[in-house]
């Protein structure tokens, strides 16, 4: 009999998959330091356990100061990068006190820096090469660099930019972004970071970056968690990215339906024959999307089945008609290796990133695989 906890939606996080995926990135780009993305609770996988499992990456990147603070409180001593920088003088001071590397992408942040009494060891200058989200125009890069140098010559300055369309091969948009970066990279010999997961695997910027000797930082996120199907990851199965998260729950009740009977809110699903329905203890309150249509795949006791009826807050319903041996207590895999988060995300027009990131707080994360001994955590 399964335990109480194992009935409700829970996520197992395979830390060995995370390590395996990290090695794939290291292998794809030998010698490049890795800045691992752990923002948004490590894409829903759990900030602190993931940070510990990635104890030997060169830095960890977060979006919010609060995330950096949680990592420091947990004893993480690796370099931390604040991807959006900070927005007030108090935050600047806090970020420096937490020994963060700070991204600056606006004049306002430059002004905060000039006014501050303490400075970080590393500043990443973000260049807007065409995504038009964060960053200084490429033409302004040299000026920003001299502005930072005039504040303090002790600060190491690095360049960061981000691709808008890296998950598409032969993208015109990526080509244009590379073109816009080219004039800077002709002269700049400092460290540079351009590539997210798909860009790392397709070596999107490698030709441009390799024209001069410099330190090239990789910025993998989703690929570490194995929650996307990425271009450039078409090797044999041993060297493929593995899904770290398996989102699952158990069947807590079974219903028998006659033809014409309906299931769930609004009666969206109508039985067209005698049917057996399993009620699963997972719903949108756990992060399983309410928009999931009838027919979306799940695994019941390892065999493929489908969602029938609207997803509720705490429950969803699956077809057990052709699974007579499954019933109360059966394990249902909502996503994991199969169906993958990105396969399921496609059912509702989103991406695997959103599914794994939105797994809610009440869902227990159960970690599989060895964490490094405490002494190894930097
Ligand atoms: C989140 C993020 C990444 C990682 O992107 P993935 O597609 O998850 O690999 C890289 N760079 C920046 C600036 C990001 O915000």
XYZ file of C-alpha atoms and ligand atoms in Angstrom:
393
model
C 0.000 0.000 0.000
C 1.513 3.356 -0.991
C 2.063 5.942 1.726
C -0.259 8.964 2.156
C 2.223 11.294 0.630
C 2.695 9.268 -2.515
C -1.015 9.519 -3.456
C -1.047 13.267 -3.949
C 0.793 14.904 -6.828
C 4.546 14.787 -6.278
C 7.598 15.307 -8.420
C 10.662 13.141 -8.342
C 13.776 15.037 -9.346
C 16.560 12.827 -10.616
C 19.781 14.607 -9.729
C 21.809 12.125 -11.755
C 19.886 13.299 -14.857
C 20.908 16.858 -14.006
C 24.560 15.776 -13.754
C 24.286 13.825 -16.993
C 22.846 16.867 -18.778
C 25.581 19.124 -17.399
C 28.162 16.747 -18.859
C 26.458 16.988 -22.258
C 26.945 20.752 -22.221
C 30.543 20.427 -21.083
C 31.205 17.890 -23.790
C 29.573 20.063 -26.477
C 31.739 23.053 -25.542
C 34.923 21.782 -23.866
C 36.737 24.217 -21.618
C 33.915 26.771 -21.446
C 32.837 27.813 -17.944
C 29.175 27.070 -17.168
C 26.744 29.568 -15.658
C 23.817 27.346 -14.686
C 20.361 28.934 -14.695
C 18.558 28.254 -11.415
C 16.041 31.111 -11.579
C 12.366 30.467 -10.787
C 13.106 27.778 -8.209
C 15.472 26.066 -10.662
C 12.709 25.912 -13.275
C 10.460 24.345 -10.630
C 12.967 21.647 -9.663
C 13.893 23.152 -6.266
C 16.503 25.899 -5.932
C 18.686 24.561 -3.139
C 18.886 20.847 -3.997
C 19.605 21.756 -7.621
C 22.281 24.264 -6.600
C 23.891 21.586 -4.425
C 23.721 19.009 -7.194
C 25.453 21.536 -9.478
C 28.154 22.225 -6.869
C 30.936 22.279 -9.469
C 29.499 24.659 -12.076
C 31.348 27.960 -12.391
C 28.396 30.137 -11.416
C 24.650 30.058 -10.798
C 22.272 32.631 -12.243
C 19.019 33.933 -10.796
C 16.515 36.593 -11.808
C 15.770 38.033 -8.368
C 17.813 39.267 -5.443
C 15.565 37.199 -3.149
C 16.713 34.049 -4.961
C 20.364 34.991 -4.440
C 19.662 35.586 -0.777
C 18.076 32.125 -0.367
C 21.128 30.518 -1.987
C 23.578 32.340 0.275
C 21.499 31.441 3.357
C 21.767 27.801 2.255
C 25.535 28.087 2.256
C 26.055 28.231 -1.500
C 29.349 30.022 -2.059
C 29.672 29.853 -5.842
C 29.532 33.080 -7.842
C 25.899 34.161 -8.297
C 24.746 36.235 -11.255
C 21.765 38.597 -11.027
C 20.391 38.427 -14.571
C 18.269 41.571 -14.427
C 20.527 43.441 -12.055
C 18.991 45.602 -9.321
C 16.756 48.657 -9.302
C 17.373 50.630 -6.098
C 20.403 51.795 -4.114
C 19.439 49.486 -1.254
C 19.295 46.520 -3.617
C 22.697 47.414 -5.059
C 24.195 47.356 -1.580
C 22.473 44.055 -0.766
C 23.632 42.480 -4.017
C 27.232 43.449 -3.297
C 26.900 42.211 0.290
C 25.705 38.845 -1.103
C 28.760 38.858 -3.400
C 26.670 38.751 -6.565
C 27.862 39.455 -10.060
C 25.508 42.171 -11.288
C 24.135 42.545 -14.799
C 23.643 46.160 -15.855
C 21.456 46.934 -18.819
C 20.146 50.497 -18.301
C 21.442 54.017 -17.673
C 19.527 53.940 -14.383
C 21.622 51.000 -13.221
C 24.822 52.793 -14.283
C 23.721 55.721 -12.143
C 23.079 53.381 -9.188
C 26.572 52.032 -9.640
C 28.183 55.491 -9.701
C 26.356 56.477 -6.530
C 27.193 53.284 -4.636
C 29.997 53.030 -2.104
C 30.573 49.310 -2.592
C 31.097 47.553 -5.890
C 30.794 43.955 -7.072
C 33.829 42.030 -8.283
C 32.183 41.363 -11.647
C 29.759 43.414 -13.716
C 28.098 41.884 -16.771
C 27.211 44.535 -19.348
C 24.128 43.362 -21.202
C 24.009 44.207 -24.881
C 20.723 44.268 -26.781
C 21.635 42.564 -30.035
C 18.075 42.406 -31.323
C 15.840 40.709 -28.783
C 14.780 44.157 -27.564
C 14.183 43.080 -24.018
C 17.224 44.039 -21.919
C 20.492 45.719 -22.816
C 22.423 48.678 -24.163
C 22.637 49.194 -27.908
C 25.787 47.564 -29.331
C 27.045 51.013 -30.412
C 26.930 52.141 -26.792
C 28.931 49.224 -25.389
C 32.350 50.921 -25.388
C 30.923 53.924 -23.594
C 29.304 51.793 -20.894
C 32.571 49.927 -20.406
C 34.481 53.164 -19.857
C 31.761 54.390 -17.494
C 32.158 51.233 -15.391
C 35.955 51.526 -15.498
C 35.765 55.111 -14.312
C 33.818 53.955 -11.250
C 36.476 51.427 -10.343
C 39.286 49.726 -12.217
C 38.965 46.714 -9.891
C 35.688 45.584 -11.426
C 35.957 42.828 -14.006
C 33.693 43.651 -16.926
C 32.080 40.896 -18.982
C 29.719 41.028 -21.937
C 26.339 39.291 -22.052
C 23.728 39.106 -24.791
C 20.779 36.813 -25.425
C 19.320 35.211 -28.557
C 15.597 35.493 -29.255
C 15.324 32.547 -31.640
C 18.081 30.120 -30.668
C 15.771 27.107 -30.654
C 15.358 27.416 -34.398
C 18.225 26.335 -36.635
C 19.239 28.701 -39.438
C 17.215 31.534 -37.938
C 17.520 34.880 -39.736
C 16.946 36.606 -36.447
C 19.957 34.848 -34.867
C 22.058 35.700 -37.922
C 21.156 39.364 -37.538
C 21.939 39.287 -33.824
C 25.373 37.809 -34.548
C 25.966 40.551 -37.114
C 25.124 43.234 -34.603
C 27.569 41.734 -32.086
C 30.393 41.344 -34.569
C 31.835 44.891 -34.395
C 32.068 44.677 -30.591
C 33.624 41.239 -30.574
C 36.319 42.319 -33.030
C 37.792 44.452 -30.257
C 36.518 43.005 -26.998
C 38.795 40.373 -25.487
C 37.079 40.187 -22.111
C 34.774 37.337 -21.113
C 31.586 36.899 -23.134
C 28.360 34.965 -22.590
C 25.865 34.659 -25.420
C 24.473 31.145 -25.479
C 21.478 29.551 -23.748
C 20.793 25.785 -23.948
C 19.924 25.408 -27.651
C 22.593 27.941 -28.670
C 25.240 25.972 -26.715
C 24.301 22.706 -28.405
C 24.156 24.136 -31.928
C 27.313 26.202 -31.228
C 25.375 29.169 -32.511
C 27.959 31.835 -31.715
C 31.056 29.668 -31.752
C 32.529 30.969 -35.035
C 32.151 34.558 -33.958
C 33.444 33.911 -30.444
C 36.458 31.906 -31.561
C 37.894 34.728 -33.672
C 39.774 35.989 -30.642
C 40.960 34.156 -27.552
C 38.530 34.899 -24.754
C 36.604 33.245 -21.978
C 33.237 31.970 -23.274
C 30.577 31.394 -20.646
C 27.713 29.006 -21.402
C 24.266 29.757 -19.968
C 22.272 26.514 -20.061
C 18.895 26.425 -18.361
C 16.192 24.137 -19.732
C 18.725 21.680 -21.130
C 20.090 20.972 -17.642
C 16.593 19.933 -16.609
C 16.005 17.959 -19.800
C 12.551 19.496 -20.211
C 12.814 20.504 -23.863
C 13.557 18.819 -27.122
C 16.544 20.814 -28.267
C 18.067 21.255 -31.665
C 21.648 20.097 -31.637
C 20.806 17.245 -29.280
C 20.375 14.551 -31.907
C 23.113 12.227 -30.721
C 22.558 8.619 -29.649
C 20.360 8.021 -26.630
C 23.213 7.748 -24.092
C 24.314 11.265 -24.872
C 20.821 12.712 -25.043
C 19.441 15.071 -22.451
C 17.363 13.308 -19.790
C 14.255 14.680 -18.084
C 15.100 15.348 -14.429
C 11.486 15.786 -13.305
C 8.797 13.115 -13.219
C 5.458 14.618 -12.187
C 3.111 11.979 -10.845
C 0.204 11.063 -8.596
C -1.984 8.046 -7.875
C -5.552 7.052 -8.628
C -7.767 7.698 -5.614
C -11.149 6.562 -7.017
C -12.693 4.757 -9.979
C -16.016 5.489 -11.725
C -18.010 3.329 -14.147
C -19.838 5.265 -16.880
C -22.717 4.302 -19.174
C -22.859 5.732 -22.691
C -23.998 9.389 -22.563
C -22.702 10.031 -19.047
C -20.331 12.937 -18.538
C -17.147 13.546 -16.564
C -16.110 16.556 -14.502
C -16.916 20.279 -14.525
C -19.103 21.413 -17.388
C -19.507 17.816 -18.485
C -16.932 18.414 -21.189
C -16.306 14.748 -21.827
C -19.211 12.501 -22.821
C -18.810 8.715 -22.725
C -19.733 7.089 -26.047
C -19.607 3.576 -24.576
C -19.237 1.799 -21.239
C -16.169 3.396 -19.691
C -14.021 3.073 -16.600
C -12.593 6.351 -15.320
C -9.724 6.845 -12.859
C -9.639 9.917 -10.637
C -6.058 11.114 -10.104
C -4.959 13.233 -7.117
C -3.404 16.017 -9.196
C -4.955 19.164 -10.630
C -4.263 22.740 -11.611
C -3.606 23.519 -7.939
C -0.525 21.351 -8.344
C 0.485 22.913 -11.643
C -1.126 20.521 -14.103
C -2.606 22.944 -16.673
C -6.382 23.318 -16.584
C -6.381 23.918 -20.339
C -5.288 20.344 -21.082
C -7.716 18.864 -23.637
C -9.391 15.448 -23.721
C -6.945 12.962 -25.187
C -3.787 14.494 -23.717
C -1.418 11.609 -22.884
C -0.610 10.233 -19.411
C 0.985 6.972 -18.319
C -1.034 4.716 -16.026
C 1.036 1.903 -14.504
C 3.479 2.498 -17.328
C 0.974 2.260 -20.196
C -0.347 5.140 -22.279
C -3.793 6.501 -21.424
C -5.570 9.844 -21.897
C -7.093 12.687 -19.985
C -10.891 12.741 -20.136
C -12.888 15.692 -18.791
C -11.799 19.065 -17.491
C -8.885 19.244 -15.060
C -10.063 20.354 -11.576
C -8.041 22.115 -8.876
C -7.057 18.948 -7.014
C -7.982 16.134 -9.379
C -8.042 15.063 -12.965
C -9.631 12.086 -14.700
C -8.163 9.488 -17.011
C -9.545 6.700 -19.166
C -8.989 3.228 -17.654
C -11.365 1.381 -19.993
C -8.612 -0.610 -21.659
C -6.601 -0.897 -18.422
C -8.657 -3.342 -16.315
C -5.715 -4.143 -14.051
C -5.260 -0.478 -13.095
C -7.368 1.145 -10.412
C -7.156 2.505 -6.886
C -3.498 3.216 -6.041
C -2.197 2.935 -9.605
C 0.640 5.290 -10.428
C -0.035 7.962 -13.037
C 2.849 9.783 -14.685
C 1.658 13.198 -15.842
C 4.981 14.088 -17.431
C 8.556 12.876 -17.300
C 10.519 10.835 -19.798
C 7.169 10.029 -21.477
C 5.034 11.887 -21.981
C 7.662 14.626 -21.990
C 6.845 18.068 -20.614
C 7.443 19.607 -24.034
C 5.207 17.046 -25.781
C 2.422 17.793 -23.318
C 3.022 21.547 -23.467
C 2.429 21.426 -27.215
C -1.147 20.242 -26.495
C -1.936 23.657 -25.064
C 0.327 25.836 -27.177
C 3.020 26.387 -24.568
C 6.512 25.075 -23.822
C 7.952 22.567 -21.360
C 9.592 25.464 -19.492
C 6.195 26.729 -18.372
C 4.931 23.334 -17.216
C 7.914 22.456 -15.023
C 8.258 25.999 -13.659
C 4.617 26.131 -12.569
C 4.607 22.970 -10.461
C 3.214 24.483 -7.277
C 4.605 24.719 -3.756
C 2.332 22.078 -2.267
C 3.856 19.427 -4.527
C 6.538 17.452 -2.691
C 9.822 17.234 -4.555
C 11.499 13.899 -3.912
C 15.170 13.861 -4.835
C 16.747 10.789 -6.380
C 20.471 10.290 -6.745
C 23.330 11.272 -4.518
C 23.842 14.804 -3.330
C 27.526 15.605 -2.929
C 28.869 15.401 0.639
C 28.390 18.730 2.435
C 32.091 19.527 2.259
C 31.990 19.513 -1.516
C 29.356 22.217 -1.685
C 31.185 25.400 -2.478
C 16.793 31.874 -18.645
C 17.919 32.401 -19.387
C 18.832 31.543 -20.025
C 18.628 30.055 -20.136
O 17.822 29.762 -21.250
P 17.403 28.243 -21.595
O 16.638 28.374 -22.837
O 16.575 27.775 -20.444
O 18.667 27.479 -21.719
C 19.956 32.118 -20.593
N 20.160 33.457 -20.549
C 19.282 34.301 -19.980
C 19.562 35.756 -19.976
C 18.135 33.812 -19.386
O 17.282 34.656 -18.812
